[in-house]
Short mmCIF file of C-alpha atoms and ligand atoms in Angstrom, two decimals:
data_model
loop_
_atom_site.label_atom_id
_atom_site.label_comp_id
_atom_site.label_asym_id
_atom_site.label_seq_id
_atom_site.Cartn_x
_atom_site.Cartn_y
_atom_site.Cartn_z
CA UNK D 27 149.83 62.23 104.43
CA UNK D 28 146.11 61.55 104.99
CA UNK D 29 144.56 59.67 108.07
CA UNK D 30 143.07 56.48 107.26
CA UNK D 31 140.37 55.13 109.61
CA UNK D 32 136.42 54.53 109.88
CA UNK D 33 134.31 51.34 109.28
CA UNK D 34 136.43 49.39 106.46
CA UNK D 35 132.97 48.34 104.89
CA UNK D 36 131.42 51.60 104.98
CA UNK D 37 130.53 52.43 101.55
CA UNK D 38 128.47 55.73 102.00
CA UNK D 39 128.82 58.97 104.00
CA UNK D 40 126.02 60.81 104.53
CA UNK D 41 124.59 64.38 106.12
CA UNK D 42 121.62 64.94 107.79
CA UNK D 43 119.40 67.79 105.96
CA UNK D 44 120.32 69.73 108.96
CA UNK D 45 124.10 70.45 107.05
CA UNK D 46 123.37 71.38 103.72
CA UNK D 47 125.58 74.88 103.58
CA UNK D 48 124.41 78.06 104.90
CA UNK D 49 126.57 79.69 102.95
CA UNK D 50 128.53 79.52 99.89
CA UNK D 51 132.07 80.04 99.79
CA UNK D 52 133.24 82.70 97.66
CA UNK D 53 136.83 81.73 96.55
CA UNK D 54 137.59 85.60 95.23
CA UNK D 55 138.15 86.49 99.21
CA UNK D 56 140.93 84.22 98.64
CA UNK D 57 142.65 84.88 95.69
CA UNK D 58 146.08 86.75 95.46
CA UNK D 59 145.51 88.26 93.00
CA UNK D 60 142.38 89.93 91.67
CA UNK D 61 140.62 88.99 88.47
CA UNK D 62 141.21 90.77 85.23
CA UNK D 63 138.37 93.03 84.42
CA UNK D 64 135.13 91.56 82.38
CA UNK D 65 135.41 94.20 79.09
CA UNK D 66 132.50 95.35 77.13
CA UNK D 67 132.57 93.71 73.76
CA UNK D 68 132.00 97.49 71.91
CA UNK D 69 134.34 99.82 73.87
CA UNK D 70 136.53 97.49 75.36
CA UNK D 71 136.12 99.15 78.41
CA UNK D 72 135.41 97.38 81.93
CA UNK D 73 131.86 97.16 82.47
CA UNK D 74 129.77 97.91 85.52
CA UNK D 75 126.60 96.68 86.88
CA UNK D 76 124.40 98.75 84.69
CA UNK D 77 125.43 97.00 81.63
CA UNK D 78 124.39 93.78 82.84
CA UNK D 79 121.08 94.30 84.26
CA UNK D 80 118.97 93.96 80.82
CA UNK D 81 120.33 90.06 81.29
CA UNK D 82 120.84 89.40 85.46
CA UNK D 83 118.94 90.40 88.71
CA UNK D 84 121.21 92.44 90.42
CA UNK D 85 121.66 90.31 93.53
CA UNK D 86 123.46 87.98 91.08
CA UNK D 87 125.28 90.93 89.65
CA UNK D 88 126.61 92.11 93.27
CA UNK D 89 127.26 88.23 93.93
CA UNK D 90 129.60 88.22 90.28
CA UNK D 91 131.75 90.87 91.48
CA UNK D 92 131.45 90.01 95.70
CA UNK D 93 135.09 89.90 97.29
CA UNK D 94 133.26 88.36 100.55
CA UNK D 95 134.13 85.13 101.41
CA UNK D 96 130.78 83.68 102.71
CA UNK D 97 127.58 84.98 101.36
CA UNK D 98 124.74 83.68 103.09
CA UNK D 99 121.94 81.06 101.34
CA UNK D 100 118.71 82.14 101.55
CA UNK D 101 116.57 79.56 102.95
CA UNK D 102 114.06 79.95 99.99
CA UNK D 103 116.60 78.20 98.12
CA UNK D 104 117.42 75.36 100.89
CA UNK D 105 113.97 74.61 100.96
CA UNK D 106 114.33 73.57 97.01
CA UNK D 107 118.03 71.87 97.67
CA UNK D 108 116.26 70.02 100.46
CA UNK D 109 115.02 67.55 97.75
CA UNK D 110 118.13 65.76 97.32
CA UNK D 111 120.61 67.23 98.99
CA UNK D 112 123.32 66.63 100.74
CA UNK D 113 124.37 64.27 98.57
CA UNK D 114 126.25 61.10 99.23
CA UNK D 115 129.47 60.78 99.24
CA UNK D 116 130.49 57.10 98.27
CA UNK D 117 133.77 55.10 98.98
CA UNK D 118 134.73 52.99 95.23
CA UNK D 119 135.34 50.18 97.82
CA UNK D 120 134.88 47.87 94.82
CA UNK D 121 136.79 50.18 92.16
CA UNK D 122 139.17 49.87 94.43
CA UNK D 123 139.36 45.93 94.55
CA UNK D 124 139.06 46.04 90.94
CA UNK D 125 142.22 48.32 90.70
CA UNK D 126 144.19 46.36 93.28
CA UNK D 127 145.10 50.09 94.21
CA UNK D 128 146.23 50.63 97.55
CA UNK D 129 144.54 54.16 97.25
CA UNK D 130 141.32 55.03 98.51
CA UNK D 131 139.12 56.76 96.22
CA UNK D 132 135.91 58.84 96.73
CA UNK D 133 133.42 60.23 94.50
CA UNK D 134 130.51 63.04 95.23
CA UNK D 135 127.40 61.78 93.55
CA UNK D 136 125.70 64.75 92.25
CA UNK D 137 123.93 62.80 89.53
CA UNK D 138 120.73 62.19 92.39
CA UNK D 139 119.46 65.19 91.64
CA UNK D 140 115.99 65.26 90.06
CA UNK D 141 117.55 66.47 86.73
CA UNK D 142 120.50 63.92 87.19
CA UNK D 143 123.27 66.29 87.45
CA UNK D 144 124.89 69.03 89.45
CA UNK D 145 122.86 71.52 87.09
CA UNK D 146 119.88 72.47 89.61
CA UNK D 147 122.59 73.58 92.33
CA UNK D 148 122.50 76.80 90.12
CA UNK D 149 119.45 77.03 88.40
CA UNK D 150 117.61 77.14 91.90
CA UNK D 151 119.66 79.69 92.95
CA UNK D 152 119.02 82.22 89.98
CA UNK D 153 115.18 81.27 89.63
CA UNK D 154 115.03 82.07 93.06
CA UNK D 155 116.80 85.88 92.48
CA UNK D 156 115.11 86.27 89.65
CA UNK D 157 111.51 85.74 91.02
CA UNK D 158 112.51 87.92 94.20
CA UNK D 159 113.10 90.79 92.36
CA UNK D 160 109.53 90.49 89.73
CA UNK D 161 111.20 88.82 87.01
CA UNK D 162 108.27 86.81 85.43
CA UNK D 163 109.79 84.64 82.11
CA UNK D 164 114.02 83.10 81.93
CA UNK D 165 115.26 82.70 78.75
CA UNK D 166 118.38 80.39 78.39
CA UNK D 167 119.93 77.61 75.52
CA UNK D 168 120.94 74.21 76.10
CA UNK D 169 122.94 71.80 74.07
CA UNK D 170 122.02 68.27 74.96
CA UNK D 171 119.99 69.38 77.46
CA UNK D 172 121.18 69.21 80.87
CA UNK D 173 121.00 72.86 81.92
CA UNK D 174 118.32 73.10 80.56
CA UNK D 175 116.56 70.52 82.54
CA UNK D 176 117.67 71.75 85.49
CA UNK D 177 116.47 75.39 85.03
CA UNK D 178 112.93 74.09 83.82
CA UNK D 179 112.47 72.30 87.16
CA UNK D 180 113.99 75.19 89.10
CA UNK D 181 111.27 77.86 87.31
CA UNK D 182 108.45 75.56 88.06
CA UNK D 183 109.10 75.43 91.56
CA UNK D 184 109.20 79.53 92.01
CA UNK D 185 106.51 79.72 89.57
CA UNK D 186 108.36 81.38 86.36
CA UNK D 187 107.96 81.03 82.95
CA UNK D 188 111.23 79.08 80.79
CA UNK D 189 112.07 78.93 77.62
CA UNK D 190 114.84 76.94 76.54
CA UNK D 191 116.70 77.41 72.96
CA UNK D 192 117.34 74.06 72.03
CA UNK D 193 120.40 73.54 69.53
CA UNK D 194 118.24 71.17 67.32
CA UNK D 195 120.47 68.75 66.62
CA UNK D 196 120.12 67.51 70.03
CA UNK D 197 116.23 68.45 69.99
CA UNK D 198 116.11 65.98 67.20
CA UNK D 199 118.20 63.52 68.80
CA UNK D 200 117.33 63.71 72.39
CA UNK D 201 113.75 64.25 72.55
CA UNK D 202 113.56 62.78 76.46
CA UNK D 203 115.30 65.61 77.56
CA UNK D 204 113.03 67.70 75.83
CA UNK D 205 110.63 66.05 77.52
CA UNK D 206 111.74 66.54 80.68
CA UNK D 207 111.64 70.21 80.19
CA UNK D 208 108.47 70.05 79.08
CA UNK D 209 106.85 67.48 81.78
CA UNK D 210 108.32 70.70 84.27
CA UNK D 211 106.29 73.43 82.38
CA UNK D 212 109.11 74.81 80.03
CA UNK D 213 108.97 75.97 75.98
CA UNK D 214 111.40 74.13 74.28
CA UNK D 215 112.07 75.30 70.77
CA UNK D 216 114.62 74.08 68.35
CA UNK D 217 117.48 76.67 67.50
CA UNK D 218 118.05 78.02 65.00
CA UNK D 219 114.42 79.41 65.38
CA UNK D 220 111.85 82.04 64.22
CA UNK D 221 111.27 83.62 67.44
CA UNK D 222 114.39 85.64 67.17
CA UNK D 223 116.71 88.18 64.72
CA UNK D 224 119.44 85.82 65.57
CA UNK D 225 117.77 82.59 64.73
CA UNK D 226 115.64 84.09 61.34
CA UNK D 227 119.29 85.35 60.17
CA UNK D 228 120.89 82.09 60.46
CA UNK D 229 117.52 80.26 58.95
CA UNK D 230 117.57 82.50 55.80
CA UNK D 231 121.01 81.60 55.26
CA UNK D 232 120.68 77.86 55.97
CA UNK D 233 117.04 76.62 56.76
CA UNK D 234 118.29 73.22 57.04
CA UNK D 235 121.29 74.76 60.11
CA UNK D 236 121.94 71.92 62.70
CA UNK D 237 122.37 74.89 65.59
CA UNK D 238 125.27 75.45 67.72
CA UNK D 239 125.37 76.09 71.16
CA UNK D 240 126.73 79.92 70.11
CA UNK D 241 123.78 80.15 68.12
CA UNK D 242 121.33 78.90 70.87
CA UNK D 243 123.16 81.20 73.43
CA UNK D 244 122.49 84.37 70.70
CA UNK D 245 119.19 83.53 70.88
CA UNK D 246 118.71 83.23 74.25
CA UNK D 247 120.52 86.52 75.07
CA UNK D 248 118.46 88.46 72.26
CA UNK D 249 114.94 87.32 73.92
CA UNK D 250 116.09 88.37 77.34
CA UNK D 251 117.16 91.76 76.34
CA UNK D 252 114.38 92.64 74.09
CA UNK D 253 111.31 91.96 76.92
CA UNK D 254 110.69 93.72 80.18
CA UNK D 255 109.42 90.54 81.40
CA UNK D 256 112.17 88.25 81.10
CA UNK D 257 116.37 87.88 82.54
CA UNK D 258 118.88 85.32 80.91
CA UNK D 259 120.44 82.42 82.91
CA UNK D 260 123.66 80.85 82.08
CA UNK D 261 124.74 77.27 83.53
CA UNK D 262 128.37 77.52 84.02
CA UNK D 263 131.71 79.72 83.70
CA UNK D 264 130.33 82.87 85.45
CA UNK D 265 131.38 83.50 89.46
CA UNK D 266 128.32 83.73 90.79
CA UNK D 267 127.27 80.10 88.87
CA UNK D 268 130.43 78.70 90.37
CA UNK D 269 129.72 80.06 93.72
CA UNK D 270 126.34 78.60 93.65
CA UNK D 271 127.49 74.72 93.16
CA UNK D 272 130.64 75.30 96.13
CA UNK D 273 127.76 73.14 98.20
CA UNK D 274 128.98 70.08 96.70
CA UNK D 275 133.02 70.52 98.27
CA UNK D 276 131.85 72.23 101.30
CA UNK D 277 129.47 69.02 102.08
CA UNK D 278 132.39 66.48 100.78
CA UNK D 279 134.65 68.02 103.26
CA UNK D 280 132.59 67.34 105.98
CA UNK D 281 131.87 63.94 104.71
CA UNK D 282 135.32 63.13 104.65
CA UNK D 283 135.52 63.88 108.36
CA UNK D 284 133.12 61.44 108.96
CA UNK D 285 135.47 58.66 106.79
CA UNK D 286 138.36 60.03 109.55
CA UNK D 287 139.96 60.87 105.87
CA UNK D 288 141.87 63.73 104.34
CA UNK D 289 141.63 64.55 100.34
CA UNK D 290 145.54 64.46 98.97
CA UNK D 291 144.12 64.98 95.44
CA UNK D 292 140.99 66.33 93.94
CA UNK D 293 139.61 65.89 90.75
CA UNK D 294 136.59 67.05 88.22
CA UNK D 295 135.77 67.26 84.68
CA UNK D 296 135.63 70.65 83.50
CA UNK D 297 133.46 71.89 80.09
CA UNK D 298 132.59 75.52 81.90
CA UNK D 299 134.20 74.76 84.81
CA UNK D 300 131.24 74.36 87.53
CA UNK D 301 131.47 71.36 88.76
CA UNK D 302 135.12 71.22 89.02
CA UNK D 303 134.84 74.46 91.05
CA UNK D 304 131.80 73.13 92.83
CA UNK D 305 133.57 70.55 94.53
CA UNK D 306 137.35 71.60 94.70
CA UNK D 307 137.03 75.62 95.81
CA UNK D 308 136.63 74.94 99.23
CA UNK D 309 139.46 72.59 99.42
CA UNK D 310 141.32 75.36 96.77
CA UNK D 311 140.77 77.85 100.22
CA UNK D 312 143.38 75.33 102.20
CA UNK D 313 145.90 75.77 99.44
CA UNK D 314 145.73 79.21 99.20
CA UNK D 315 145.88 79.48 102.65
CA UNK D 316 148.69 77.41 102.99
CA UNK D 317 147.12 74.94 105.10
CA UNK D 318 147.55 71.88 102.79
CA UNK D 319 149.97 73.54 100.19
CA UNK D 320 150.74 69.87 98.84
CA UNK D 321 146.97 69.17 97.59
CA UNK D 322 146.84 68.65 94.36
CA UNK D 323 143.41 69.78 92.21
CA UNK D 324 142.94 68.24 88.36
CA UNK D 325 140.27 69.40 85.97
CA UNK D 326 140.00 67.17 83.49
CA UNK D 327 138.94 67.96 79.69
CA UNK D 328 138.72 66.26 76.62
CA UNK D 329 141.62 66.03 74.72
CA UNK D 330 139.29 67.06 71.06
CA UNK D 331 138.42 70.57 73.19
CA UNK D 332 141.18 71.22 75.66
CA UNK D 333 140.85 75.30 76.49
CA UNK D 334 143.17 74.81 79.43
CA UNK D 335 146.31 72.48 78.60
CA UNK D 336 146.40 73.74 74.94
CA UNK D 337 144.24 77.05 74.76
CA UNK D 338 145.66 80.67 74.96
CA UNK D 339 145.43 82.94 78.38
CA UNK D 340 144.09 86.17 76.59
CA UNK D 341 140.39 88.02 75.98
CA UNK D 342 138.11 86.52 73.86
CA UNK D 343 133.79 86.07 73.80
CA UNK D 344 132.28 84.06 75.65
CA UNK D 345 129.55 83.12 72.27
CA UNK D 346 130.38 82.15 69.23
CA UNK D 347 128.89 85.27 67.85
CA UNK D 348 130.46 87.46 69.75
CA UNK D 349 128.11 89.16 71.69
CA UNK D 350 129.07 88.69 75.04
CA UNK D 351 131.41 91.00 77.40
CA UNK D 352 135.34 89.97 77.11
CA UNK D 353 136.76 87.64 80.07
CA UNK D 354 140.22 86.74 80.34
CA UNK D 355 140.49 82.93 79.90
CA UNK D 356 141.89 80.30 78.53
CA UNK D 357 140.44 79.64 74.97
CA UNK D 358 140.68 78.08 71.74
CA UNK D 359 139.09 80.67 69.87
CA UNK D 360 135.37 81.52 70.12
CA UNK D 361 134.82 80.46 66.73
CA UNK D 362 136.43 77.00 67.46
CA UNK D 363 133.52 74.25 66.57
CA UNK D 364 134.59 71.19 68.29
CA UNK D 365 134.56 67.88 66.90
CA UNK D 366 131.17 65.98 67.73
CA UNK D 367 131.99 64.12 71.31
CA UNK D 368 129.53 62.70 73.15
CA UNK D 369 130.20 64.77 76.15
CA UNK D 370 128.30 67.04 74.86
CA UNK D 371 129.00 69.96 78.15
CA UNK D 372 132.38 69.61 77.60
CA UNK D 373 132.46 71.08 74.01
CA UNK D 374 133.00 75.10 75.10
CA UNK D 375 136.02 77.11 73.54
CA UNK D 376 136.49 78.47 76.95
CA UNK D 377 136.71 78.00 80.50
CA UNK D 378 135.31 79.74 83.50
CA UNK D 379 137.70 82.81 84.45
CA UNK D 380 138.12 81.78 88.01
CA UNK D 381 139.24 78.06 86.99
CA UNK D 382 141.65 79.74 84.49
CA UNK D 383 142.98 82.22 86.65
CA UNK D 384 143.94 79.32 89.43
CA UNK D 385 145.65 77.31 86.49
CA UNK D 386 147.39 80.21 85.32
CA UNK D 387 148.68 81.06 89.17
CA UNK D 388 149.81 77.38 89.53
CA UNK D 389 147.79 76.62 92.19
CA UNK D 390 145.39 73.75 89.38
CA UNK D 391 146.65 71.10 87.05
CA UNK D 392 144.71 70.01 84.23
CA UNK D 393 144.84 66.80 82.06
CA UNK D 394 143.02 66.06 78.87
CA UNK D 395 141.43 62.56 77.91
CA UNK D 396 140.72 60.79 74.70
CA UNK D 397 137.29 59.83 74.33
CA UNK D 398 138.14 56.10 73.88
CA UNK D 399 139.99 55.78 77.16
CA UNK D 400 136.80 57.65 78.85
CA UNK D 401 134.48 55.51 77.82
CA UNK D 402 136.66 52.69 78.98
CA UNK D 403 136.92 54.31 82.66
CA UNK D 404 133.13 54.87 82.72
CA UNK D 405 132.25 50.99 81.44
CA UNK D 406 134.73 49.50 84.60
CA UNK D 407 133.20 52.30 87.05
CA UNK D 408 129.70 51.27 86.13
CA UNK D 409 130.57 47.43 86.70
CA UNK D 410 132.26 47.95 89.47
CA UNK D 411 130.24 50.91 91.49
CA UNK D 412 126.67 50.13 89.65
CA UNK D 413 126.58 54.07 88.41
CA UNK D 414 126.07 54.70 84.77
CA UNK D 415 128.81 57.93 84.51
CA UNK D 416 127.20 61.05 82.14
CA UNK D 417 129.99 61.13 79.20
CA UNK D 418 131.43 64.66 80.74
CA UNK D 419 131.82 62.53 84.49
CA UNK D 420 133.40 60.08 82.65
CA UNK D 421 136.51 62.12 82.31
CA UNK D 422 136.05 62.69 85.83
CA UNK D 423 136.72 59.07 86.45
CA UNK D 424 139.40 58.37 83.73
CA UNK D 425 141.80 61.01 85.69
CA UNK D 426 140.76 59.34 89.06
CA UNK D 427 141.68 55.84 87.72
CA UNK D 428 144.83 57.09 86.23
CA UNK D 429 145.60 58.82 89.61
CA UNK D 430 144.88 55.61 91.84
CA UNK D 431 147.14 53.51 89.03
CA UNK D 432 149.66 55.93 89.62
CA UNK D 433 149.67 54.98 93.43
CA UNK D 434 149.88 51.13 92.62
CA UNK D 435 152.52 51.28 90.26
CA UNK D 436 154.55 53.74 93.49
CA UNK D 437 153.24 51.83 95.85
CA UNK D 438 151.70 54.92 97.82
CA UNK D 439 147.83 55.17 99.31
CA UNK D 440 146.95 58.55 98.30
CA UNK D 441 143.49 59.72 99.03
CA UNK D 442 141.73 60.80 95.90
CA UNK D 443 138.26 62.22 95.61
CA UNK D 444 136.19 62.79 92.11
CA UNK D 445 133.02 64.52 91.39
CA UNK D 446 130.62 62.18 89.75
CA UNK D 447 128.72 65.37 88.36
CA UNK D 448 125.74 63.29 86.55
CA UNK D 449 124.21 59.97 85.52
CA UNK D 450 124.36 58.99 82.54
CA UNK D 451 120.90 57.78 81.69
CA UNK D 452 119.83 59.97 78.59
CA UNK D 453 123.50 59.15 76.85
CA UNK D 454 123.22 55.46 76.50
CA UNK D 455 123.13 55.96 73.26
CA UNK D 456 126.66 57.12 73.41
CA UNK D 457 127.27 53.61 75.29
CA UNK D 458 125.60 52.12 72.54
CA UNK D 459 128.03 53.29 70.03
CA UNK D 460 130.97 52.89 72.50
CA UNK D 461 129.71 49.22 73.04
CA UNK D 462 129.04 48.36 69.04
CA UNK D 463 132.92 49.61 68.20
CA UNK D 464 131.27 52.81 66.39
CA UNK D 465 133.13 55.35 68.68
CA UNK D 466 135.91 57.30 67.67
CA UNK D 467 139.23 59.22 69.12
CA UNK D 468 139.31 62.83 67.62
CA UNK D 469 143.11 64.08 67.06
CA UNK D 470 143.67 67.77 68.84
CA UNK D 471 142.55 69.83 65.55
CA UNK D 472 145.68 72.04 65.31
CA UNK D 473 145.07 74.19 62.41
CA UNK D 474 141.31 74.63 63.16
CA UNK D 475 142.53 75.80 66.57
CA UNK D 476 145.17 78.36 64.55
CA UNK D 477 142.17 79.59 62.41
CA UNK D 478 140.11 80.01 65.65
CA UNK D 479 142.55 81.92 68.05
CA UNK D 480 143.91 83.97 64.66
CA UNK D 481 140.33 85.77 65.41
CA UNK D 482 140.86 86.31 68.70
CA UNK D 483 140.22 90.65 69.62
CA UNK D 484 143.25 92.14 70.21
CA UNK D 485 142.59 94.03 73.61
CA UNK D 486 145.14 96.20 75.43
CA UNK D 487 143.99 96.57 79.19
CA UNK D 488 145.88 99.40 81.00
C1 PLP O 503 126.84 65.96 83.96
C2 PLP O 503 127.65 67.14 83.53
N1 PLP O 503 128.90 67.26 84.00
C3 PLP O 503 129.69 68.29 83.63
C4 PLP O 503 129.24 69.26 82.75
C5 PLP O 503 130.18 70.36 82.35
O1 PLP O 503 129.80 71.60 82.84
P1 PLP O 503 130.60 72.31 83.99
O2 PLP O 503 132.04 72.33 83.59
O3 PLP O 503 130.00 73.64 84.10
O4 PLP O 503 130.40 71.50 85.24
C6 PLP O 503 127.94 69.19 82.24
C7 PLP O 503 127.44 70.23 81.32
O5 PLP O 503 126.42 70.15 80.71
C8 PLP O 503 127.13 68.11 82.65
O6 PLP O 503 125.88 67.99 82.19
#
């Protein structure tokens, strides 16, 4: 049972600069089990190091595979976080009211961030490897443009070239994110493009192609493996990317010292899986552990894409092509296309192998939401808390009202605390749809998700 106390009008709980993380926590020290090997898409063979250094510095590499638990942040890289972190942590004192729950909720606001999400947690990080070890140009994609906003801002401040692989749908339809990348100094191009074999294939076939985010992340890959000059950067599902954002859970767990508070139930919205680990891994440690073996951690997905509660534990790509190594995960096929939802991050086939491997073991839930019921939650968190929710926080916040409902209708004051991964300032027109009646629920596409997983590899690993 959690510890209430503190102020009962303090609304925000905040860290001195001093106590952003000196380390990350690496939850692989903790796991009882090890992770299935990453296989290499031609042999099927585990890979090593060496077949990853055409796309990754190899501090990154050594940080994908690390079995320490706490490897050290270089201050290079506080310097950058120093911007805007630690974040606040805020108490929904008036979600709360609204509810008439006699929980107490809490929500990590990583949206502050210049970019407006938990995105530049990461991207500093790997600009920062990258540039220590001569890499002069990053390649990477981006779907509705998030990551890639973050990573443009991250290369400008260690002085790298980026260039960003825009699926051009979303270049068309969200040109202020592409001009956000641009205002930091990055080259946006729409993908499909001419710059690549991948893109020039997919244009002779269909010049008129709307992109993909598997097409973008061809692209991406193809660039940084043909030049000297240039590495790849990926925004979620890898260790080392979910290592990177653990500063968001090991400052919330210090914040909720200072509310004299304990978390009973943690929550995040999972498309890749980083923010969810980002902010529940270092409470995950005290379950593992044993410490707090009744905690209970959610990731929440969209019910039109939902890899964990209704995809498959096997191998599959991590692209839609099929380029990338094998990982073990849970998936709905790599050449699953889901429906067009306005959480745009949360539309990936897969999840990161860490998250999966934790809801495989037991030790995570998972929930999926409609998008109707999302938007709902976000509209009565932003009158209530002020905060404009990004559409993939919003699931975030549906969960956490669902879980603080829960306690009403039992009559229990659980403690729950949600990551409020991004603002939602560049999706209003989303809200503009949801407000005008235009948005829609999308069914869980069961025979597209039988097509997709019936072209799953079949891999045997001894
Ligand atoms: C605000 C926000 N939240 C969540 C996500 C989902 O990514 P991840 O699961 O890696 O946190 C994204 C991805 O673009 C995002 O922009």
């Amino acid at each position: 049972m959690s510890t209430q106390g503190g102020d009962p009008n303090r609304t925000k709980y905040l860290l001195d600069e001093a106590e952003i993380p000196a380390q990350w926590y690496n939850i692989q020290a903790d796991l009882h089990q090890p992770l299935p090997p990453v296989l290499h898409p031609g042999t099927g063979q585990p890979i090593g190091p060496a077949d990853l250094a055409p796309l990754f510095p190899m501090e990154l590499i050594k940080q994908e595979v690390s079995q320490e638990r706490w490897i050290d942040v270089p201050d290079g890289i506080r310097d950058v976080l120093r911007l805007w972190r630690p974040t606040p942590l805020f108490r929904a004192r008036r979600l709360e009211r609204v509810l008439d729950t006699p929980a107490r909720i809490y929500y990590k606001y990583e949206g502050q961030s210049p970019a407006g999400s938990h995105k530049p947690n990461t991207a500093v990080a790997q600009a920062y490897y990258n540039k220590m070890e001569g890499v002069r140009r990053l390649a990477t994609e981006t779907g509705a443009g998030q990551w890639g906003s973050a990573l443009s801002m991250a290369c400008t401040f260690f002085g790298l070239e980026c260039k960003v692989y825009m699926v051009k749908i979303s270049y068309e339809q969200k040109p202020y994110r592409r001009v956000m990348m641009e205002t930091w100094g990055a080259h946006v191009v729409p993908s499909p493009s001419p710059d690549t074999q991948a893109g020039r294939n997919v244009l002779a076939e269909d010049p008129d192609s709307p992109g993909s985010l598997g097409i973008a992340i061809s692209e991406a890959v193809e660039d940084a493996a043909t030049r000297e000059d240039t590495k790849y950067a990926l925004g979620s599902v890898l260790n080392h990317v979910l290592m990177h954002q653990t500063v968001i859970g090991l400052e919330a767990k210090k914040q909720l010292t200072l509310a004299n508070d304990e978390a009973d139930v943690v929550i995040g919205c999972a498309g890749g899986g980083s923010n969810f680990a980002g902010l529940s891994f270092p409470f995950t440690a005290d379950k593992l552990n044993n410490t707090k073996p009744s905690l209970r951690i959610i990731a929440v997905e969209p019910s039109a894409c939902p890899s964990l509660t209704k995809g498959k534990y096997v191998y599959d790509f991590g692209d839609t092509v099929g380029l990338t190594p094998l990982v073990k995960m849970h998936t709905l096929g790599h050449g699953f296309v889901p429906a067009p939802l306005h959480a745009g991050g949360l539309r990936y086939h897969g999840m990161a192998p860490l998250v999966c491997a934790l809801y495989d073991a037991g030790v995570i839930e998972a929930v999926a939401v409609p998008q109707l019921a999302t938007f709902q939650a976000a509209l009565q968190f932003a009158r209530s808390e002020g905060i404009i929710p990004a559409p993939e926080s919003a699931h975030a916040v549906r969960a956490a009202m669902d879980e603080a409902l829960r306690c009403k209708a039992e009559g229990t004051a659980r403690t729950i605390l949600f990551n409020l991964s991004g603002h939602g300032h560049f999706d209003l027109s989303a809200y503009e749809n949801y407000l005008a009646g235009k948005l829609q629920d999308y069914e869980y596409p069961v025979e597209q998700v039988e097509a997709a997983l019936a072209e799953i590899p079949q891999v045997s690993v001894s």
